[in-house]
Tab-separated table of C-alpha atoms in Angstrom:
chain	number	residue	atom	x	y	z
A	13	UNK	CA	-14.362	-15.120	9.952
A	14	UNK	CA	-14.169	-15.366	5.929
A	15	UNK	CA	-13.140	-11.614	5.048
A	16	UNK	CA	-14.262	-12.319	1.424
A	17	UNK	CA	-16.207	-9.256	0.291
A	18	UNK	CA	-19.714	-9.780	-0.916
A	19	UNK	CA	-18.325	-8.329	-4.684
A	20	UNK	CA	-20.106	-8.552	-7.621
A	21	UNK	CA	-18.915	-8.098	-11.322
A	22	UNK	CA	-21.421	-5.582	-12.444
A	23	UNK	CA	-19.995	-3.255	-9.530
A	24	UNK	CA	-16.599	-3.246	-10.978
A	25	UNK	CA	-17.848	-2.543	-14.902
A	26	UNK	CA	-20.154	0.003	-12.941
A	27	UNK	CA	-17.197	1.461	-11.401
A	28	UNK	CA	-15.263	1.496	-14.689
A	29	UNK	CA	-18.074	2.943	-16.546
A	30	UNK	CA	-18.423	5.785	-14.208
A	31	UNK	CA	-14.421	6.322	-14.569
A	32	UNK	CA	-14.839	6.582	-18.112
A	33	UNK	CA	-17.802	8.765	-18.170
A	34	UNK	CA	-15.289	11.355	-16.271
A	35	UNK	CA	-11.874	10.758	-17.626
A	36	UNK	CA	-9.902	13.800	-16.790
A	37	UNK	CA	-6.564	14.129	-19.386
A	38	UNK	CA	-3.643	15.365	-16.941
A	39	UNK	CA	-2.284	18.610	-18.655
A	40	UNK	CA	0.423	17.553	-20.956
A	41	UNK	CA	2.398	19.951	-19.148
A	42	UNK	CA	2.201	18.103	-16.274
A	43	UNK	CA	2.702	14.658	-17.830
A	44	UNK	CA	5.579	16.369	-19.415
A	45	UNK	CA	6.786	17.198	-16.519
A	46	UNK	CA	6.899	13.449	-15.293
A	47	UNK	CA	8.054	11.206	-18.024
A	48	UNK	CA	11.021	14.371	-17.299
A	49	UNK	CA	11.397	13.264	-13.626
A	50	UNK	CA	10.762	9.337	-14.944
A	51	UNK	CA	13.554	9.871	-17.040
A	52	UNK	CA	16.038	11.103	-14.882
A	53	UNK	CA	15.739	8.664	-12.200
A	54	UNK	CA	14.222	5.049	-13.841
A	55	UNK	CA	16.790	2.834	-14.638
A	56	UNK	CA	14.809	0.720	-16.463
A	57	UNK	CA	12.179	0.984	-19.079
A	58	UNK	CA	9.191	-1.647	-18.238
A	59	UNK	CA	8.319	-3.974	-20.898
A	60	UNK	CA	4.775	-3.026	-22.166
A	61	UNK	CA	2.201	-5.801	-21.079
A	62	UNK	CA	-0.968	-5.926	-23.466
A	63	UNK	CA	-4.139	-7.787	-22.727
A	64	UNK	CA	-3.140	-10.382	-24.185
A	65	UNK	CA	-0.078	-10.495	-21.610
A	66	UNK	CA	-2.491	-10.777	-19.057
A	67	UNK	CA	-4.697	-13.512	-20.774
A	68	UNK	CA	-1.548	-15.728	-20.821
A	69	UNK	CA	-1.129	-15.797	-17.554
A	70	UNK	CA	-4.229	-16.953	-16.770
A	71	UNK	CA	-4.270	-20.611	-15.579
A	72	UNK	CA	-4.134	-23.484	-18.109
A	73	UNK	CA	-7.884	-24.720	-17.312
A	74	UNK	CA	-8.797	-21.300	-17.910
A	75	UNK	CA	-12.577	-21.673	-19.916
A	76	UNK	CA	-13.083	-19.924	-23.277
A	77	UNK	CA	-15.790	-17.697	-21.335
A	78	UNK	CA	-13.419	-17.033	-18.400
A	79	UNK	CA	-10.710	-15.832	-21.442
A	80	UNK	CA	-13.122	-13.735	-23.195
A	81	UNK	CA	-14.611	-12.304	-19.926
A	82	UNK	CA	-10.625	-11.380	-18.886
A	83	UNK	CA	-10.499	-10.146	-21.958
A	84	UNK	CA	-13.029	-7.448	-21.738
A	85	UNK	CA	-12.378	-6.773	-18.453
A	86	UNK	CA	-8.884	-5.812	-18.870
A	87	UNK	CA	-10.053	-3.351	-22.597
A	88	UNK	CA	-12.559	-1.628	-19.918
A	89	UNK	CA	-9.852	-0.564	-17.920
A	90	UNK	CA	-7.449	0.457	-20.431
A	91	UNK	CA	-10.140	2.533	-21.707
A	92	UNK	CA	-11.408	4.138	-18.578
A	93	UNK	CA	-7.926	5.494	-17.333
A	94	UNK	CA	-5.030	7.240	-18.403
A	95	UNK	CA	-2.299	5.083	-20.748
A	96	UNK	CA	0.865	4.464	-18.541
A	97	UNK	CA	4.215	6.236	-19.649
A	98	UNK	CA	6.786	4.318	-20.900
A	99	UNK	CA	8.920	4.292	-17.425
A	100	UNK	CA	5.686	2.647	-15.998
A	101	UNK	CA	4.670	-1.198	-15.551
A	102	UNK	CA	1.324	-1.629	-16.896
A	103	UNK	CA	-0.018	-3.611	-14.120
A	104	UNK	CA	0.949	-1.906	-11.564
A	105	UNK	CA	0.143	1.593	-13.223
A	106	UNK	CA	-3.747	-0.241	-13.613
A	107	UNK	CA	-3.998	-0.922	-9.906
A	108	UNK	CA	-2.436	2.665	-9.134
A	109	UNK	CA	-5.301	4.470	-11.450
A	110	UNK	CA	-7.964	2.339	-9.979
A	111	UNK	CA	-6.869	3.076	-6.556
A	112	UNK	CA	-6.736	6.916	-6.885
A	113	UNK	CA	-10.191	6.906	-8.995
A	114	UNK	CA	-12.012	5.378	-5.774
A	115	UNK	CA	-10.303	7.756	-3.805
A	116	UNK	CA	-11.543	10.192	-5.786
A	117	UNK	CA	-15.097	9.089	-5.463
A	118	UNK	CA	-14.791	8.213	-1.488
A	119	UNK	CA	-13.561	12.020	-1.028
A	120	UNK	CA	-16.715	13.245	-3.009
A	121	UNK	CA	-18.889	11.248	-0.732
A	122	UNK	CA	-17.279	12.333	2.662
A	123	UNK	CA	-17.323	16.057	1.240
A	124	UNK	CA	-13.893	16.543	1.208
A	125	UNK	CA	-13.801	17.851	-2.177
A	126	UNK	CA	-15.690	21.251	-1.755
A	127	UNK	CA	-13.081	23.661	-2.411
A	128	UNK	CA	-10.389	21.438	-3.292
A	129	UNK	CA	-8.029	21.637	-6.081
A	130	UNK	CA	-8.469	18.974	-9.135
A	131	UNK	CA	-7.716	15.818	-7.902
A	132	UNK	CA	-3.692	14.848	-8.282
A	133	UNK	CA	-2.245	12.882	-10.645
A	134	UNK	CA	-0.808	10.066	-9.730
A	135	UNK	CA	2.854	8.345	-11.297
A	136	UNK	CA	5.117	5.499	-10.264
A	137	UNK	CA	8.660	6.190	-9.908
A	138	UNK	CA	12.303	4.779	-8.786
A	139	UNK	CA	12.863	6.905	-5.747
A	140	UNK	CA	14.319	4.636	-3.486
A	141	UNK	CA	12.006	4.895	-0.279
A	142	UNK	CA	9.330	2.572	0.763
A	143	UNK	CA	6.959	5.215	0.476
A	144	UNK	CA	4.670	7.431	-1.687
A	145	UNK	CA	5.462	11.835	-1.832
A	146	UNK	CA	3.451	14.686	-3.025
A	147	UNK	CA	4.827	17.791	-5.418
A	148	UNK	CA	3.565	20.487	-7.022
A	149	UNK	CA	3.981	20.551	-10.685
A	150	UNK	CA	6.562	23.872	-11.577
A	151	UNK	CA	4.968	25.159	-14.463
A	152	UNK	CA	0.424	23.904	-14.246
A	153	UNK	CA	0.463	23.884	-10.143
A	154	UNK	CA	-0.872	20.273	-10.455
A	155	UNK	CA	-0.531	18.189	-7.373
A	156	UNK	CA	1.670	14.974	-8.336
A	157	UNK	CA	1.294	11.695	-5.904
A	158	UNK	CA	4.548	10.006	-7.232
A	159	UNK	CA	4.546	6.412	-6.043
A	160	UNK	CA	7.518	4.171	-5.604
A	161	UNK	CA	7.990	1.512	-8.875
A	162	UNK	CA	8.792	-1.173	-6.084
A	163	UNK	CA	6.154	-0.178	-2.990
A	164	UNK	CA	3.156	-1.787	-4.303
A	165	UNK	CA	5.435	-5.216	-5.122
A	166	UNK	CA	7.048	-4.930	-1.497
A	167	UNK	CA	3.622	-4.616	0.387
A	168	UNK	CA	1.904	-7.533	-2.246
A	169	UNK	CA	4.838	-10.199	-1.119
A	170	UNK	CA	4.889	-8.552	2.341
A	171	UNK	CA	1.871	-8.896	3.296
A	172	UNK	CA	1.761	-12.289	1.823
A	173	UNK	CA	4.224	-13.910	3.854
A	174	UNK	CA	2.226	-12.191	6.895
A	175	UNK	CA	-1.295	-13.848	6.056
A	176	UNK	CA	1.252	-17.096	5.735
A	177	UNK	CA	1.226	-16.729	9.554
A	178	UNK	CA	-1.810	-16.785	10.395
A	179	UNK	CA	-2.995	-20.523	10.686
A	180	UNK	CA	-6.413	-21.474	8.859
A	181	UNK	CA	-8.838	-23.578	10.011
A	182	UNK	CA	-11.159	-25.844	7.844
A	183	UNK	CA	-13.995	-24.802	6.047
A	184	UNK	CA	-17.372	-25.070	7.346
A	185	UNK	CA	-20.110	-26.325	6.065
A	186	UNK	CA	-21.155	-23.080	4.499
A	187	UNK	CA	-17.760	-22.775	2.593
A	188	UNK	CA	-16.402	-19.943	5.539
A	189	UNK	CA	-13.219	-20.064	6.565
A	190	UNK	CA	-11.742	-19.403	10.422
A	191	UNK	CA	-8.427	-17.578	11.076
A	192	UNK	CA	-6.769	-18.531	14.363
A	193	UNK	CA	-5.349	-14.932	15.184
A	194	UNK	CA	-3.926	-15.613	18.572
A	195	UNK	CA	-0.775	-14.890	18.874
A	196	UNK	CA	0.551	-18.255	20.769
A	197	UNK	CA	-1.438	-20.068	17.789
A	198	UNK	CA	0.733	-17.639	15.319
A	199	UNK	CA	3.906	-18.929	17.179
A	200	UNK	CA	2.728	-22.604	17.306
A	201	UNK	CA	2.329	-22.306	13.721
A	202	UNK	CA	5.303	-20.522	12.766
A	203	UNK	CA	7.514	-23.572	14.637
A	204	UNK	CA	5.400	-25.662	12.630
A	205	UNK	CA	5.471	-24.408	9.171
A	206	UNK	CA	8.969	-22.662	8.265
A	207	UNK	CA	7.156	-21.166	4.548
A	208	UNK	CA	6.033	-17.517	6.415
A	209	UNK	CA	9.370	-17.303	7.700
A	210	UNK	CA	10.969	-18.170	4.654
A	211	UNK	CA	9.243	-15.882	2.271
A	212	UNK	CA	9.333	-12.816	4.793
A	213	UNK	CA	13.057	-13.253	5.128
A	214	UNK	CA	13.450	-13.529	0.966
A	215	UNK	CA	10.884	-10.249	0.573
A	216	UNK	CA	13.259	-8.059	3.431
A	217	UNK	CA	16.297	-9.312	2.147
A	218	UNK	CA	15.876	-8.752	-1.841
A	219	UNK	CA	14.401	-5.512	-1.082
A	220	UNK	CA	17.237	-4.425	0.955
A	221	UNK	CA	19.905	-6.069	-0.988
A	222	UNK	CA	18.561	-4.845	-5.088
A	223	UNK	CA	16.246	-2.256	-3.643
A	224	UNK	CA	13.728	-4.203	-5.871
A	225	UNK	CA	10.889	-6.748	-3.824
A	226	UNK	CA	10.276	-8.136	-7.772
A	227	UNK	CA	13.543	-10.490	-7.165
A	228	UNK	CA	11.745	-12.479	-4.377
A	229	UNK	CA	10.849	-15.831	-5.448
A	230	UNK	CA	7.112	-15.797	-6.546
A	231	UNK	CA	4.444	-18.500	-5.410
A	232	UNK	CA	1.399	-19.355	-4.942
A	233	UNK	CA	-0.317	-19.432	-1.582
A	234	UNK	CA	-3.606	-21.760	-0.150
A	235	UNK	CA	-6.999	-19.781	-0.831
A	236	UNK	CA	-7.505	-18.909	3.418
A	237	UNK	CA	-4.184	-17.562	2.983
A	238	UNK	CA	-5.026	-15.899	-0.585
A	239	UNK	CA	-8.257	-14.069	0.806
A	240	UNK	CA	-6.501	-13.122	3.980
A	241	UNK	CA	-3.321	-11.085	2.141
A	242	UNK	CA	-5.573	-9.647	-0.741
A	243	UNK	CA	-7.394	-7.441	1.829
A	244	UNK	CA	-4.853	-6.535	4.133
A	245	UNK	CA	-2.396	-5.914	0.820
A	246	UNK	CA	-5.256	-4.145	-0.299
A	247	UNK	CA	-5.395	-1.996	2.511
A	248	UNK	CA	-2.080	-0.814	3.138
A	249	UNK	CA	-1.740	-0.031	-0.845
A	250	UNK	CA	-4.550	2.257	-0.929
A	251	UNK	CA	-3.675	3.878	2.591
A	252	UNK	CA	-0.448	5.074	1.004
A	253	UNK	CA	-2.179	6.858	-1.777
A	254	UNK	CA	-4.822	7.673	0.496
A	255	UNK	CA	-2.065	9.609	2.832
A	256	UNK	CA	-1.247	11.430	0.262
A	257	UNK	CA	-4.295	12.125	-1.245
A	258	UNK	CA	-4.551	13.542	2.169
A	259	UNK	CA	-2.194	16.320	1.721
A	260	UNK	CA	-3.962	17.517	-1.308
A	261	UNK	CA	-7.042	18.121	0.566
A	262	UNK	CA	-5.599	19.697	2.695
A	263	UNK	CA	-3.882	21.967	1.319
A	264	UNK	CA	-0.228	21.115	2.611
A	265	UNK	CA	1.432	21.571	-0.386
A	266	UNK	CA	0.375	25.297	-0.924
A	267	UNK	CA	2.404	26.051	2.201
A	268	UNK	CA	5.329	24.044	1.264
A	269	UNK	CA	8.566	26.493	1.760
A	270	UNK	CA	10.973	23.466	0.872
A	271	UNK	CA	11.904	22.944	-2.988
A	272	UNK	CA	12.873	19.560	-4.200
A	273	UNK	CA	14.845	19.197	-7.862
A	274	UNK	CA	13.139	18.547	-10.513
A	275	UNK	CA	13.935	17.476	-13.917
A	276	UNK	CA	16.135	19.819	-15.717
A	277	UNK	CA	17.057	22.026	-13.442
A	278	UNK	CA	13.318	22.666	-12.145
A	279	UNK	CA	11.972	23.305	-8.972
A	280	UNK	CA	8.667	21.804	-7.464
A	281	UNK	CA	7.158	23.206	-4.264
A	282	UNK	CA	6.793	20.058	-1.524
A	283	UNK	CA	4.943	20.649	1.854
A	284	UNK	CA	6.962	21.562	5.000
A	285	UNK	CA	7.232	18.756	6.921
A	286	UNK	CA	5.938	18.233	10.602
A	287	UNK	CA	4.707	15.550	12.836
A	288	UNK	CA	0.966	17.432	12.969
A	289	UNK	CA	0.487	17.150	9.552
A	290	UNK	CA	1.616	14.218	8.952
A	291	UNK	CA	-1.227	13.127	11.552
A	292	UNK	CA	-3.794	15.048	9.951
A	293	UNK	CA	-3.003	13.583	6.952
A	294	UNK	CA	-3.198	10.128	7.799
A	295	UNK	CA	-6.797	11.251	9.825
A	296	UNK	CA	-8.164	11.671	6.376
A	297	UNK	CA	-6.334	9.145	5.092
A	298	UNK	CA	-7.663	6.552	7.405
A	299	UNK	CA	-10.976	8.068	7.007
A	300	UNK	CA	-11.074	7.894	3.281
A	301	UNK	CA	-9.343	4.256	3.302
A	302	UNK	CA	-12.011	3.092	5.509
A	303	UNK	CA	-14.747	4.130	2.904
A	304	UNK	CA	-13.629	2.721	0.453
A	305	UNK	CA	-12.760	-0.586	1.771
A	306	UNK	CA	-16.145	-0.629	3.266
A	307	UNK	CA	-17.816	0.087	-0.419
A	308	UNK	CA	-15.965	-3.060	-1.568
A	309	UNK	CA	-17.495	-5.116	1.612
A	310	UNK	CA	-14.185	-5.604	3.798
A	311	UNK	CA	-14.434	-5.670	7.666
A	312	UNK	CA	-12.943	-2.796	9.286
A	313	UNK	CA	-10.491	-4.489	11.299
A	314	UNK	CA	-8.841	-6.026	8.548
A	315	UNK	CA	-8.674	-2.868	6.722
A	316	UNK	CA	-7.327	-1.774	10.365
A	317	UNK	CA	-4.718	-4.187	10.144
A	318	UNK	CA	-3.698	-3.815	6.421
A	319	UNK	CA	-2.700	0.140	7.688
A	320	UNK	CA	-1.022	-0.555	9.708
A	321	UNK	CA	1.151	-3.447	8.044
A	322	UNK	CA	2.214	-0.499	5.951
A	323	UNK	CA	3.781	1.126	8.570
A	324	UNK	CA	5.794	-1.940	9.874
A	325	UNK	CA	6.642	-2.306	6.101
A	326	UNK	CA	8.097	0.724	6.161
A	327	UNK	CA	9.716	0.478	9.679
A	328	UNK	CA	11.194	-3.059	8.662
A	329	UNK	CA	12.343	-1.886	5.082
A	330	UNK	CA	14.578	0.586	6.959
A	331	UNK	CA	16.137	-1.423	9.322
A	332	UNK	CA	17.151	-3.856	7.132
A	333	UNK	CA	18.991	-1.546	5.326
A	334	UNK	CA	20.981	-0.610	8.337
A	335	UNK	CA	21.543	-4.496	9.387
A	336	UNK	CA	23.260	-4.983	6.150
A	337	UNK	CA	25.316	-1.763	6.303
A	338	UNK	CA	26.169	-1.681	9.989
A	339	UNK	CA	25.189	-5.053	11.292
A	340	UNK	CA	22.612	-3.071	13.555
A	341	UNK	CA	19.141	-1.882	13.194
A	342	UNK	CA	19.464	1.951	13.278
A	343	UNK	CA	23.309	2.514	13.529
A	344	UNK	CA	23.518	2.189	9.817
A	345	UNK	CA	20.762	4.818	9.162
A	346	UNK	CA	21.587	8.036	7.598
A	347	UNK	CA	20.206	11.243	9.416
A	348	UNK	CA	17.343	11.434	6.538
A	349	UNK	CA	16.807	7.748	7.113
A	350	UNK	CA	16.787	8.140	11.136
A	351	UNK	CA	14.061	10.718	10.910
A	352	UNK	CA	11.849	8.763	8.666
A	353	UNK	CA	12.305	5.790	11.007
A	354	UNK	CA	11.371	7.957	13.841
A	355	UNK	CA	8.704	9.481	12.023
A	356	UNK	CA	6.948	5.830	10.714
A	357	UNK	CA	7.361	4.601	14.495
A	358	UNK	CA	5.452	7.779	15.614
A	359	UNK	CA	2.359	7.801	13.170
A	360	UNK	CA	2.058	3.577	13.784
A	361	UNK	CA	1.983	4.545	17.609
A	362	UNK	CA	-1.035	6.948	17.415
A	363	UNK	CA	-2.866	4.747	14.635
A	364	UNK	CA	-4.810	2.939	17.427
A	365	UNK	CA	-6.429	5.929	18.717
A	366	UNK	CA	-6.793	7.362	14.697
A	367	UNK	CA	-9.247	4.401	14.471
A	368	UNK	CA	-11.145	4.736	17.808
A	369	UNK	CA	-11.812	8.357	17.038
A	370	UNK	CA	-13.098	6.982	13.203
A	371	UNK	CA	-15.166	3.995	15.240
A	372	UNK	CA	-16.716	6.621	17.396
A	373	UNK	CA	-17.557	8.522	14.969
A	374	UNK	CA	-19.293	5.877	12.547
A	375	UNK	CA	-21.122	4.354	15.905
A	376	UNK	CA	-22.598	7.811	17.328
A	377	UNK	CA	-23.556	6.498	20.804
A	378	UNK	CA	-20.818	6.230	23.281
A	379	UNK	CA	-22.087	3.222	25.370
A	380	UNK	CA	-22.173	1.793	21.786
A	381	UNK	CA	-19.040	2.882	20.849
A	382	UNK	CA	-17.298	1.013	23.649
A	383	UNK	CA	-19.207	-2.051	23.480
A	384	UNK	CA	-18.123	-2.289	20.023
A	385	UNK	CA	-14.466	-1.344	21.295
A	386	UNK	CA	-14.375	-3.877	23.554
A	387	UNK	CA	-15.099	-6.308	20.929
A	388	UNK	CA	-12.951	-5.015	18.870
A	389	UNK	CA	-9.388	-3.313	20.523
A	390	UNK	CA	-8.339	-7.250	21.101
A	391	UNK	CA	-7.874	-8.020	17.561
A	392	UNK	CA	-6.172	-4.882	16.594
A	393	UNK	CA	-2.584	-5.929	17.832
A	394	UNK	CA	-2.727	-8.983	15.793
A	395	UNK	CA	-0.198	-7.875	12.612
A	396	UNK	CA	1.980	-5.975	14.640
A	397	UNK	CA	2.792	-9.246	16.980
A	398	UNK	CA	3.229	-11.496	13.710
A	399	UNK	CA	5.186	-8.584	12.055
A	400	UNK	CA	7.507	-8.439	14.866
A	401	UNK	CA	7.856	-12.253	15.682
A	402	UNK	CA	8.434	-12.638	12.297
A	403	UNK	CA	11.179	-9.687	12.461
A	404	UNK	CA	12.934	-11.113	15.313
A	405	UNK	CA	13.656	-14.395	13.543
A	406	UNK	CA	15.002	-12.748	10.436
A	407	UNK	CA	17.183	-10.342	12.240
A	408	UNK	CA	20.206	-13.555	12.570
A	409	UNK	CA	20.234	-13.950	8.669
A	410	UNK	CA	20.249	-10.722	7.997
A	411	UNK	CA	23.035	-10.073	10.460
A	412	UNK	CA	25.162	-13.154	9.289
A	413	UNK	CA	24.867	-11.934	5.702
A	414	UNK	CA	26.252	-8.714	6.913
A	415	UNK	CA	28.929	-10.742	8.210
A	416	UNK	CA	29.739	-12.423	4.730
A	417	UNK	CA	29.993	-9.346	2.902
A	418	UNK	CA	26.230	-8.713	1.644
A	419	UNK	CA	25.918	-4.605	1.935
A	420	UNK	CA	22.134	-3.032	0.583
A	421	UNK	CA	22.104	-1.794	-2.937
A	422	UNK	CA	23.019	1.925	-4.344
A	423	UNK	CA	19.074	2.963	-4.869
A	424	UNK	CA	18.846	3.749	-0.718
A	425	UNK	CA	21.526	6.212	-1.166
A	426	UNK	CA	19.767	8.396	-2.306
């Protein structure tokens, strides 16, 4: 099956029009408040990327129409969302914006915003965890999503090397492409072709080793491959903001007990953390990821398996870390560490039934409902068996770099 989504352009100037139309300026309180928290944690300053960055990188055959069509495409953007602060790459602060504005729209249309607070604000930030968290602003009592500076990189390259597994078939006559999703044609494939393997190793190890996924080598990948990654990459990016969205609605941070530092001395009020939350969280989270992948035109059970590729992201991230500290895969985990492990493992184990419950509720009619699941339960494995086969034949270099001294950097000590 081709998962390309029937898009058209005048849907995304649509959707940028209607962003526009409703710009909401944080409080400068609040943004305050962040560049404040930016600032005491960012090691490094992004350099600012104009339109005419992006232009440049466009491919040398690129048409004069194709520039000038980039071109505006790029200014309606920049004009339709907040600018980026200083301690924030412009590309990915673009993708984050557009992310949380379709959130905010696929909450409106599954009524979750009657009642809610404003929607949150969403920053990037060095905070060493392959995740996304949720404060409460000290002084305006805005909800901040603060998203790692080096997530959305991991799970682009991640999920890359993960579509790299999965062997494509010729096109047919109609210009569709076939995915062989098996998993003994996975393995076949992976004995075959050493480039999945190669590039899922270099995206774990970097990450672990500089705490930053941008040092794996870049490349370019065949366009089965490219259509497969950008909608499973696309899936697990917005499910993280979509999680904690989540919490927002709600309402888990106005019974947060636990203060985090802040910048200068400040406090901000975070959530209390349990198991049943984080579940109902990721309920809504699926929920609202699942509308809006389905507004772009993406089939649920790749949107199914881009979810959960964030959780083995995660799970994988962590254990790294502990490989190259310990030479084992949770020995080297600190308590903190341990817990969010535990925690990941947890939430990817229920995901399945998450899903169901969604299904049945989209299909209404129960002997529909498990026709449908029938079809569709086989399938759903798929990422976690390439994840893992892909885990188990990194886990040798990761332990023999252990061996020759390699240790992960300073930003998981935190």
């Amino acid at each position: 099956m081709d998962p390309r989504p029937p898009r058209r352009d005048d849907e995304d100037y649509a959707l940028l029009r209607r962003l526009r139309s409703r710009r909401r300026e944080p409080h400068p309180d609040t943004m305050a408040f962040v560049e404040r928290l930016q600032a005491g944690v960012c090691t490094r300053q992004p350099k600012p990327m104009t339109t005419a960055d992006f232009i440049r990188a466009m491919p040398a055959g690129a048409t004069g129409a194709q520039i000038a069509e980039m071109t505006r495409y790029f200014e309606e953007i920049e004009s339709s969302i907040r600018p980026p602060t200083p301690y924030e790459s412009a590309g990915h602060h673009k993708k984050v914006q557009l992310c949380a504005a379709e959130l905010d729209e696929a909450a409106a249309r599954l009524g979750r915003r009657r009642g809610a607070a404003d929607p949150p604000v969403f920053a990037l930030m060095e905070f060493g965890h392959v995740n996304a968290r949720t404060i409460r602003a000290p002084h305006t009592g805005d909800s901040i999503v603060l998203v790692d500076t080096e997530l959305l990189q991991f799970l682009f390259l991640f999920s890359k090397a993960v579509a790299l597994a999965v062997p494509t078939g010729s096109p047919a006559p109609d210009g569709w492409l076939t995915y062989a999703t098996r998993i003994d044609d996975v393995r076949a494939h992976l004995r075959s072709d050493g480039r999945a393997l190669a590039r899922f190793s270099d995206v774990v190890l970097s990450y672990a080793m500089t705490g930053r996924a941008s040092h794996a080598e870049a490349y370019r990948v065949p366009l089965g491959t490219e259509r497969l990654y950008g909608i499973i990459m696309r899936a697990a990016q917005t499910f993280v903001l979509a999680h904690e969205y989540a919490h927002v609605l709600l309402g888990h941070l106005s019974d947060g007990r636990r203060d985090a530092s802040g910048a200068d001395g400040e406090r901000v009020a975070q959530s209390l953390w349990s198991l049943a939350l984080e579940g109902h969280a990721d309920r809504v989270g699926l929920n609202l990821t699942l509308d809006v992948m389905r507004r772009q035109g993406y089939d649920h059970n790749f949107t199914y398996w881009g979810v959960e590729l964030f959780f083995h992201a995660n799970e994988i991230a962590t254990e790294a870390i502990s490989l190259l500290r310990s030479g084992h895969e949770w020995r080297g985990l600190s308590d903190g560490e341990r817990h969010q492990r535990a925690s990941v493992n947890a939430r990817r184990t229920i995901l399945k039934a998450l899903f169901a419950a969604e299904m049945k509720q989209a299909v209404g009619d129960e002997a529909a409902f498990e026709r449908v699941w029938n079809e569709t339960e086989t399938g759903l494995d798929v990422v976690h068996e390439i994840v893992r086969a892909l885990w188990t034949a990194t886990v040798p270099m990761l332990k023999k770099a252990h061996a020759a001294g390699a240790r992960p950097s300073s930003a998981w000590d935190g």
